[in-house]
Amino acid sequence: MGYDLLDREQYLLLFQLLRSSMQPILDHLTNEQSGRVGVYDDAKRCTFKQLLEFRVEHVRGNLAQIERVREAYRQSNCLLNLWN
């Protein structure tokens, strides 16, 4: 999909800005607000707190995947250097 052509620094900055823009909201969130129930895309009912926890785990999974890809790339470059 051409991910290798994207400007990584730009996307990391975007990621940081999007996440930090939520901080003021989360800082002022009350227990009542975090317990409000909504309907997610798949029609599953969950609280804001549950949705937030799900999204945090999703991001952690993405970061772990990035680390796995980075390590695989390092390993492949090490093997290529051995053959050259």
PDB file of C-alpha atoms in Angstrom:
ATOM      1  CA  MET A   1       0.000   0.000   0.000  1.00  0.00           C
ATOM      2  CA  GLY A   2       2.995   2.281  -0.222  1.00  0.00           C
ATOM      3  CA  TYR A   3       3.444   2.848   3.502  1.00  0.00           C
ATOM      4  CA  ASP A   4       7.194   3.018   2.940  1.00  0.00           C
ATOM      5  CA  LEU A   5       6.618   6.152   0.838  1.00  0.00           C
ATOM      6  CA  LEU A   6       4.829   8.054   3.610  1.00  0.00           C
ATOM      7  CA  ASP A   7       6.521  10.708   5.697  1.00  0.00           C
ATOM      8  CA  ARG A   8       6.879   8.883   9.024  1.00  0.00           C
ATOM      9  CA  GLU A   9       7.664  12.040  10.974  1.00  0.00           C
ATOM     10  CA  GLN A  10       4.504  13.716   9.697  1.00  0.00           C
ATOM     11  CA  TYR A  11       2.345  10.753  10.704  1.00  0.00           C
ATOM     12  CA  LEU A  12       3.981  10.462  14.111  1.00  0.00           C
ATOM     13  CA  LEU A  13       3.291  14.152  14.685  1.00  0.00           C
ATOM     14  CA  LEU A  14      -0.324  13.695  13.591  1.00  0.00           C
ATOM     15  CA  PHE A  15      -0.675  10.717  15.947  1.00  0.00           C
ATOM     16  CA  GLN A  16       0.748  12.767  18.824  1.00  0.00           C
ATOM     17  CA  LEU A  17      -1.509  15.759  18.084  1.00  0.00           C
ATOM     18  CA  LEU A  18      -4.654  13.660  17.860  1.00  0.00           C
ATOM     19  CA  ARG A  19      -3.907  11.876  21.119  1.00  0.00           C
ATOM     20  CA  SER A  20      -2.899  15.026  22.990  1.00  0.00           C
ATOM     21  CA  SER A  21      -6.037  16.841  21.823  1.00  0.00           C
ATOM     22  CA  MET A  22      -8.065  14.417  23.972  1.00  0.00           C
ATOM     23  CA  GLN A  23      -6.096  15.177  27.134  1.00  0.00           C
ATOM     24  CA  PRO A  24      -8.113  18.227  28.266  1.00  0.00           C
ATOM     25  CA  ILE A  25     -11.338  16.254  27.813  1.00  0.00           C
ATOM     26  CA  LEU A  26     -10.020  13.308  29.800  1.00  0.00           C
ATOM     27  CA  ASP A  27      -8.634  15.572  32.531  1.00  0.00           C
ATOM     28  CA  HIS A  28     -12.105  16.969  33.216  1.00  0.00           C
ATOM     29  CA  LEU A  29     -14.131  13.800  32.724  1.00  0.00           C
ATOM     30  CA  THR A  30     -16.329  12.978  35.700  1.00  0.00           C
ATOM     31  CA  ASN A  31     -17.144   9.464  36.922  1.00  0.00           C
ATOM     32  CA  GLU A  32     -20.706   9.990  35.760  1.00  0.00           C
ATOM     33  CA  GLN A  33     -19.562  10.952  32.278  1.00  0.00           C
ATOM     34  CA  SER A  34     -17.156   8.021  31.978  1.00  0.00           C
ATOM     35  CA  GLY A  35     -19.993   5.677  32.916  1.00  0.00           C
ATOM     36  CA  ARG A  36     -22.351   6.887  30.213  1.00  0.00           C
ATOM     37  CA  VAL A  37     -23.431   4.131  27.852  1.00  0.00           C
ATOM     38  CA  GLY A  38     -23.355   4.477  24.111  1.00  0.00           C
ATOM     39  CA  VAL A  39     -23.649   2.225  21.112  1.00  0.00           C
ATOM     40  CA  TYR A  40     -20.443   1.432  19.261  1.00  0.00           C
ATOM     41  CA  ASP A  41     -20.205   0.829  15.488  1.00  0.00           C
ATOM     42  CA  ASP A  42     -20.934  -2.886  15.828  1.00  0.00           C
ATOM     43  CA  ALA A  43     -24.081  -2.119  17.884  1.00  0.00           C
ATOM     44  CA  LYS A  44     -22.352  -3.199  21.092  1.00  0.00           C
ATOM     45  CA  ARG A  45     -23.285  -1.138  24.123  1.00  0.00           C
ATOM     46  CA  CYS A  46     -20.394   0.089  26.246  1.00  0.00           C
ATOM     47  CA  THR A  47     -19.467   2.918  28.558  1.00  0.00           C
ATOM     48  CA  PHE A  48     -17.147   5.704  27.537  1.00  0.00           C
ATOM     49  CA  LYS A  49     -14.579   4.263  29.933  1.00  0.00           C
ATOM     50  CA  GLN A  50     -14.828   0.829  28.289  1.00  0.00           C
ATOM     51  CA  LEU A  51     -14.497   2.386  24.836  1.00  0.00           C
ATOM     52  CA  LEU A  52     -11.479   4.389  25.937  1.00  0.00           C
ATOM     53  CA  GLU A  53      -9.824   1.294  27.416  1.00  0.00           C
ATOM     54  CA  PHE A  54     -10.498  -0.599  24.174  1.00  0.00           C
ATOM     55  CA  ARG A  55      -8.916   2.181  22.098  1.00  0.00           C
ATOM     56  CA  VAL A  56      -5.865   2.355  24.387  1.00  0.00           C
ATOM     57  CA  GLU A  57      -5.336  -1.406  23.995  1.00  0.00           C
ATOM     58  CA  HIS A  58      -5.758  -1.033  20.244  1.00  0.00           C
ATOM     59  CA  VAL A  59      -3.032   1.617  20.110  1.00  0.00           C
ATOM     60  CA  ARG A  60      -0.766  -0.538  22.297  1.00  0.00           C
ATOM     61  CA  GLY A  61      -1.299  -3.407  19.858  1.00  0.00           C
ATOM     62  CA  ASN A  62      -0.383  -1.128  16.960  1.00  0.00           C
ATOM     63  CA  LEU A  63       2.778  -0.009  18.731  1.00  0.00           C
ATOM     64  CA  ALA A  64       3.746  -3.625  19.418  1.00  0.00           C
ATOM     65  CA  GLN A  65       3.197  -4.432  15.745  1.00  0.00           C
ATOM     66  CA  ILE A  66       5.426  -1.515  14.736  1.00  0.00           C
ATOM     67  CA  GLU A  67       8.150  -2.851  17.033  1.00  0.00           C
ATOM     68  CA  ARG A  68       7.829  -6.362  15.533  1.00  0.00           C
ATOM     69  CA  VAL A  69       8.102  -4.972  12.002  1.00  0.00           C
ATOM     70  CA  ARG A  70      11.050  -2.787  12.999  1.00  0.00           C
ATOM     71  CA  GLU A  71      12.872  -5.763  14.515  1.00  0.00           C
ATOM     72  CA  ALA A  72      12.164  -7.952  11.480  1.00  0.00           C
ATOM     73  CA  TYR A  73      13.519  -5.184   9.257  1.00  0.00           C
ATOM     74  CA  ARG A  74      16.671  -4.901  11.390  1.00  0.00           C
ATOM     75  CA  GLN A  75      17.151  -8.663  11.278  1.00  0.00           C
ATOM     76  CA  SER A  76      16.724  -8.789   7.496  1.00  0.00           C
ATOM     77  CA  ASN A  77      19.268  -5.977   7.069  1.00  0.00           C
ATOM     78  CA  CYS A  78      21.717  -7.810   9.350  1.00  0.00           C
ATOM     79  CA  LEU A  79      21.363 -10.933   7.213  1.00  0.00           C
ATOM     80  CA  LEU A  80      21.802  -8.933   4.016  1.00  0.00           C
ATOM     81  CA  ASN A  81      24.968  -7.352   5.413  1.00  0.00           C
ATOM     82  CA  LEU A  82      26.371 -10.795   6.198  1.00  0.00           C
ATOM     83  CA  TRP A  83      26.008 -11.809   2.573  1.00  0.00           C
ATOM     84  CA  ASN A  84      27.604  -8.610   1.195  1.00  0.00           C
TER      85      ASN A  84
END
